């Protein structure tokens, strides 16, 4: 019962290429997030979204953009990939309602991007 | 600004030994604290959160506001506890995104 699906598990791209990472959730969650996970640095927030067409910068938004045209889908875009963007990218979603699961992140399996 | 510090990159213990994974935080308001775990080849998942005040897989964590800590403890480690553990913070009433620490890898040796 996969609930957060990231379209690509492994990608290899060249410097300067445009990269799209797609994420879909089926839990009707309002909030969606993109993190990157690097050894020794943990998870760092790139962008998040509270609602359709809304987005907010996280801690490391430089070099990235996002799109949320539908509630269930949140895309991360690297306009011009660089080698320092080689990383594991994690998508997550959460709800903010008055439920026991509020504010708990459900993560996707991750997308490992290598930029050559 | 909110920050989470996990001072240990690696913690290695023997099976049956007690475990304490340290987590300290910095936040000016009232935080909500979480522990997430990632087992080998699995997704990151919630282990426990402080508002639930429950024990999961034998792990407990108590929020100490005076020391701004949320250490994760287990009295007797098992080999299946070997994983990467992340402490995370959410500012209640603030942004809904979690701030994560750098993680601690727990190795439980037989």
GROMACS .gro file of C-alpha atoms in nm:
model
  226
    1UNK     CA    1   0.000   0.000   0.000
    2UNK     CA    2   0.246   0.259  -0.126
    3UNK     CA    3   0.119   0.604  -0.031
    4UNK     CA    4   0.394   0.839  -0.152
    5UNK     CA    5   0.538   0.747  -0.488
    6UNK     CA    6   0.847   0.900  -0.643
    7UNK     CA    7   0.858   0.836  -1.013
    8UNK     CA    8   1.230   0.774  -1.053
    9UNK     CA    9   1.439   0.563  -0.820
   10UNK     CA   10   1.772   0.633  -0.991
   11UNK     CA   11   1.866   0.905  -1.237
   12UNK     CA   12   2.194   0.997  -1.401
   13UNK     CA   13   2.212   1.337  -1.566
   14UNK     CA   14   2.478   1.562  -1.713
   15UNK     CA   15   2.575   1.905  -1.587
   16UNK     CA   16   2.342   2.169  -1.726
   17UNK     CA   17   2.052   1.936  -1.795
   18UNK     CA   18   1.703   2.013  -1.668
   19UNK     CA   19   1.580   1.752  -1.424
   20UNK     CA   20   1.226   1.676  -1.311
   21UNK     CA   21   1.153   1.472  -1.000
   22UNK     CA   22   0.791   1.375  -0.957
   23UNK     CA   23   0.607   1.284  -0.640
   24UNK     CA   24   0.249   1.166  -0.598
   25UNK     CA   25   0.059   1.093  -0.278
   26UNK     CA   26  -0.277   0.923  -0.242
   27UNK     CA   27  -0.366   1.028   0.113
   28UNK     CA   28  -0.531   1.360   0.028
   29UNK     CA   29  -0.266   1.541   0.231
   30UNK     CA   30  -0.253   1.919   0.215
   31UNK     CA   31   0.122   1.948   0.279
   32UNK     CA   32   0.401   1.819   0.060
   33UNK     CA   33   0.776   1.854   0.099
   34UNK     CA   34   1.104   1.799  -0.080
   35UNK     CA   35   1.415   1.721   0.120
   36UNK     CA   36   1.761   1.618   0.016
   37UNK     CA   37   1.946   1.361   0.223
   38UNK     CA   38   2.324   1.367   0.241
   39UNK     CA   39   2.557   1.167   0.471
   40UNK     CA   40   2.661   1.372   0.770
   41UNK     CA   41   2.413   1.647   0.689
   42UNK     CA   42   2.086   1.466   0.749
   43UNK     CA   43   1.774   1.589   0.574
   44UNK     CA   44   1.759   1.945   0.452
   45UNK     CA   45   1.438   2.109   0.339
   46UNK     CA   46   1.435   2.239  -0.017
   47UNK     CA   47   1.074   2.350  -0.071
   48UNK     CA   48   0.732   2.277   0.071
   49UNK     CA   49   0.373   2.341  -0.020
   50UNK     CA   50   0.065   2.387   0.195
   51UNK     CA   51  -0.186   2.384  -0.086
   52UNK     CA   52  -0.228   2.365  -0.459
   53UNK     CA   53  -0.028   2.632  -0.641
   54UNK     CA   54   0.130   2.744  -0.313
   55UNK     CA   55   0.496   2.696  -0.232
   56UNK     CA   56   0.744   2.816   0.023
   57UNK     CA   57   1.121   2.807   0.026
   58UNK     CA   58   1.290   2.580   0.269
   59UNK     CA   59   1.646   2.605   0.394
   60UNK     CA   60   1.830   2.530   0.068
   61UNK     CA   61   1.611   2.641  -0.226
   62UNK     CA   62   1.892   2.773  -0.447
   63UNK     CA   63   1.910   2.593  -0.779
   64UNK     CA   64   1.566   2.435  -0.736
   65UNK     CA   65   1.207   2.517  -0.815
   66UNK     CA   66   0.880   2.333  -0.755
   67UNK     CA   67   0.536   2.296  -0.902
   68UNK     CA   68   0.209   2.192  -0.742
   69UNK     CA   69  -0.072   2.205  -0.994
   70UNK     CA   70  -0.276   1.929  -0.829
   71UNK     CA   71  -0.315   1.840  -0.465
   72UNK     CA   72  -0.165   1.495  -0.503
   73UNK     CA   73   0.140   1.590  -0.708
   74UNK     CA   74   0.450   1.789  -0.614
   75UNK     CA   75   0.735   1.822  -0.861
   76UNK     CA   76   1.093   1.928  -0.796
   77UNK     CA   77   1.277   2.090  -1.084
   78UNK     CA   78   1.648   2.143  -1.124
   79UNK     CA   79   1.671   2.405  -1.400
   80UNK     CA   80   2.038   2.341  -1.472
   81UNK     CA   81   2.179   2.047  -1.284
   82UNK     CA   82   2.519   2.078  -1.121
   83UNK     CA   83   2.746   1.817  -0.965
   84UNK     CA   84   2.678   1.950  -0.614
   85UNK     CA   85   2.316   1.851  -0.660
   86UNK     CA   86   2.413   1.485  -0.665
   87UNK     CA   87   2.210   1.351  -0.373
   88UNK     CA   88   1.917   1.145  -0.252
   89UNK     CA   89   1.593   1.340  -0.283
   90UNK     CA   90   1.304   1.254  -0.053
   91UNK     CA   91   0.945   1.359  -0.101
   92UNK     CA   92   0.704   1.358   0.193
   93UNK     CA   93   0.349   1.457   0.273
   94UNK     CA   94   0.146   1.532   0.584
   95UNK     CA   95  -0.190   1.651   0.700
   96UNK     CA   96  -0.257   1.935   0.941
   97UNK     CA   97  -0.605   1.841   1.052
   98UNK     CA   98  -0.711   1.758   1.406
   99UNK     CA   99  -0.614   1.392   1.376
  100UNK     CA  100  -0.365   1.173   1.554
  101UNK     CA  101  -0.157   1.165   1.236
  102UNK     CA  102  -0.136   1.540   1.199
  103UNK     CA  103   0.208   1.674   1.125
  104UNK     CA  104   0.356   1.326   1.077
  105UNK     CA  105   0.552   1.297   0.754
  106UNK     CA  106   0.501   1.001   0.521
  107UNK     CA  107   0.805   0.960   0.298
  108UNK     CA  108   0.859   0.825  -0.049
  109UNK     CA  109   1.130   0.575  -0.130
  110UNK     CA  110   1.363   0.845  -0.257
  111UNK     CA  111   1.520   0.939  -0.588
  112UNK     CA  112   1.896   0.906  -0.613
  113UNK     CA  113   2.027   1.163  -0.858
  114UNK     CA  114   2.379   1.158  -0.993
  115UNK     CA  115   2.497   1.458  -1.193
  116UNK     CA  116   2.807   1.397  -1.402
  117UNK     CA  117   1.565   2.981   1.378
  118UNK     CA  118   1.512   2.622   1.473
  119UNK     CA  119   1.794   2.371   1.491
  120UNK     CA  120   1.837   2.007   1.584
  121UNK     CA  121   2.172   1.866   1.691
  122UNK     CA  122   2.262   1.498   1.703
  123UNK     CA  123   2.621   1.493   1.829
  124UNK     CA  124   2.700   1.131   1.743
  125UNK     CA  125   2.737   1.015   1.384
  126UNK     CA  126   2.779   0.654   1.488
  127UNK     CA  127   2.684   0.464   1.802
  128UNK     CA  128   2.798   0.104   1.830
  129UNK     CA  129   2.674  -0.121   2.110
  130UNK     CA  130   2.645  -0.491   2.182
  131UNK     CA  131   2.318  -0.675   2.183
  132UNK     CA  132   2.149  -0.642   2.521
  133UNK     CA  133   2.328  -0.319   2.613
  134UNK     CA  134   2.138   0.002   2.685
  135UNK     CA  135   2.113   0.260   2.410
  136UNK     CA  136   2.083   0.636   2.427
  137UNK     CA  137   2.077   0.844   2.112
  138UNK     CA  138   2.120   1.211   2.192
  139UNK     CA  139   1.918   1.495   2.047
  140UNK     CA  140   1.929   1.861   2.145
  141UNK     CA  141   1.721   2.133   1.990
  142UNK     CA  142   1.703   2.507   1.963
  143UNK     CA  143   1.365   2.673   1.927
  144UNK     CA  144   1.221   2.980   2.090
  145UNK     CA  145   0.861   2.864   2.103
  146UNK     CA  146   0.684   2.541   2.192
  147UNK     CA  147   0.822   2.256   1.982
  148UNK     CA  148   0.694   1.920   1.877
  149UNK     CA  149   0.970   1.659   1.867
  150UNK     CA  150   0.993   1.337   1.665
  151UNK     CA  151   1.225   1.045   1.609
  152UNK     CA  152   1.235   0.895   1.261
  153UNK     CA  153   1.414   0.575   1.167
  154UNK     CA  154   1.547   0.438   0.840
  155UNK     CA  155   1.628   0.067   0.826
  156UNK     CA  156   1.850  -0.064   0.549
  157UNK     CA  157   1.677  -0.036   0.208
  158UNK     CA  158   1.357   0.094   0.366
  159UNK     CA  159   1.183   0.427   0.370
  160UNK     CA  160   1.224   0.680   0.642
  161UNK     CA  161   0.942   0.628   0.889
  162UNK     CA  162   0.816   0.770   1.214
  163UNK     CA  163   0.939   0.593   1.526
  164UNK     CA  164   0.776   0.809   1.791
  165UNK     CA  165   0.668   1.161   1.878
  166UNK     CA  166   0.679   1.329   2.216
  167UNK     CA  167   0.310   1.422   2.236
  168UNK     CA  168   0.212   1.055   2.212
  169UNK     CA  169   0.421   0.964   2.515
  170UNK     CA  170   0.433   0.601   2.403
  171UNK     CA  171   0.696   0.332   2.372
  172UNK     CA  172   0.757   0.194   2.026
  173UNK     CA  173   0.972  -0.119   1.977
  174UNK     CA  174   1.096  -0.065   2.332
  175UNK     CA  175   1.218   0.287   2.260
  176UNK     CA  176   1.114   0.588   2.466
  177UNK     CA  177   1.199   0.955   2.451
  178UNK     CA  178   1.117   1.229   2.698
  179UNK     CA  179   1.110   1.594   2.611
  180UNK     CA  180   1.321   1.792   2.857
  181UNK     CA  181   1.246   2.158   2.798
  182UNK     CA  182   1.496   2.273   3.059
  183UNK     CA  183   1.783   2.098   2.881
  184UNK     CA  184   1.620   2.133   2.537
  185UNK     CA  185   1.676   1.765   2.477
  186UNK     CA  186   1.480   1.470   2.339
  187UNK     CA  187   1.708   1.172   2.381
  188UNK     CA  188   1.600   0.831   2.252
  189UNK     CA  189   1.649   0.540   2.489
  190UNK     CA  190   1.613   0.166   2.492
  191UNK     CA  191   1.718  -0.050   2.786
  192UNK     CA  192   1.826  -0.357   2.585
  193UNK     CA  193   1.936  -0.316   2.225
  194UNK     CA  194   1.849  -0.579   1.963
  195UNK     CA  195   2.031  -0.647   1.636
  196UNK     CA  196   1.720  -0.543   1.443
  197UNK     CA  197   1.751  -0.194   1.595
  198UNK     CA  198   2.049  -0.128   1.369
  199UNK     CA  199   1.944   0.167   1.153
  200UNK     CA  200   1.981   0.537   1.092
  201UNK     CA  201   1.795   0.751   1.344
  202UNK     CA  202   1.693   1.112   1.290
  203UNK     CA  203   1.560   1.355   1.547
  204UNK     CA  204   1.324   1.619   1.408
  205UNK     CA  205   1.146   1.929   1.530
  206UNK     CA  206   0.834   2.112   1.427
  207UNK     CA  207   0.750   2.449   1.567
  208UNK     CA  208   0.390   2.432   1.687
  209UNK     CA  209   0.195   2.709   1.524
  210UNK     CA  210   0.486   2.774   1.296
  211UNK     CA  211   0.589   2.619   0.970
  212UNK     CA  212   0.470   2.265   0.924
  213UNK     CA  213   0.792   2.141   0.775
  214UNK     CA  214   1.017   1.943   1.005
  215UNK     CA  215   1.375   2.038   1.076
  216UNK     CA  216   1.594   1.729   1.099
  217UNK     CA  217   1.921   1.658   1.272
  218UNK     CA  218   2.217   1.509   1.091
  219UNK     CA  219   2.132   1.158   1.206
  220UNK     CA  220   2.297   0.887   1.416
  221UNK     CA  221   2.375   0.543   1.282
  222UNK     CA  222   2.312   0.277   1.544
  223UNK     CA  223   2.502  -0.049   1.505
  224UNK     CA  224   2.403  -0.331   1.736
  225UNK     CA  225   2.662  -0.604   1.732
  226UNK     CA  226   2.583  -0.966   1.822
   0.00000   0.00000   0.00000
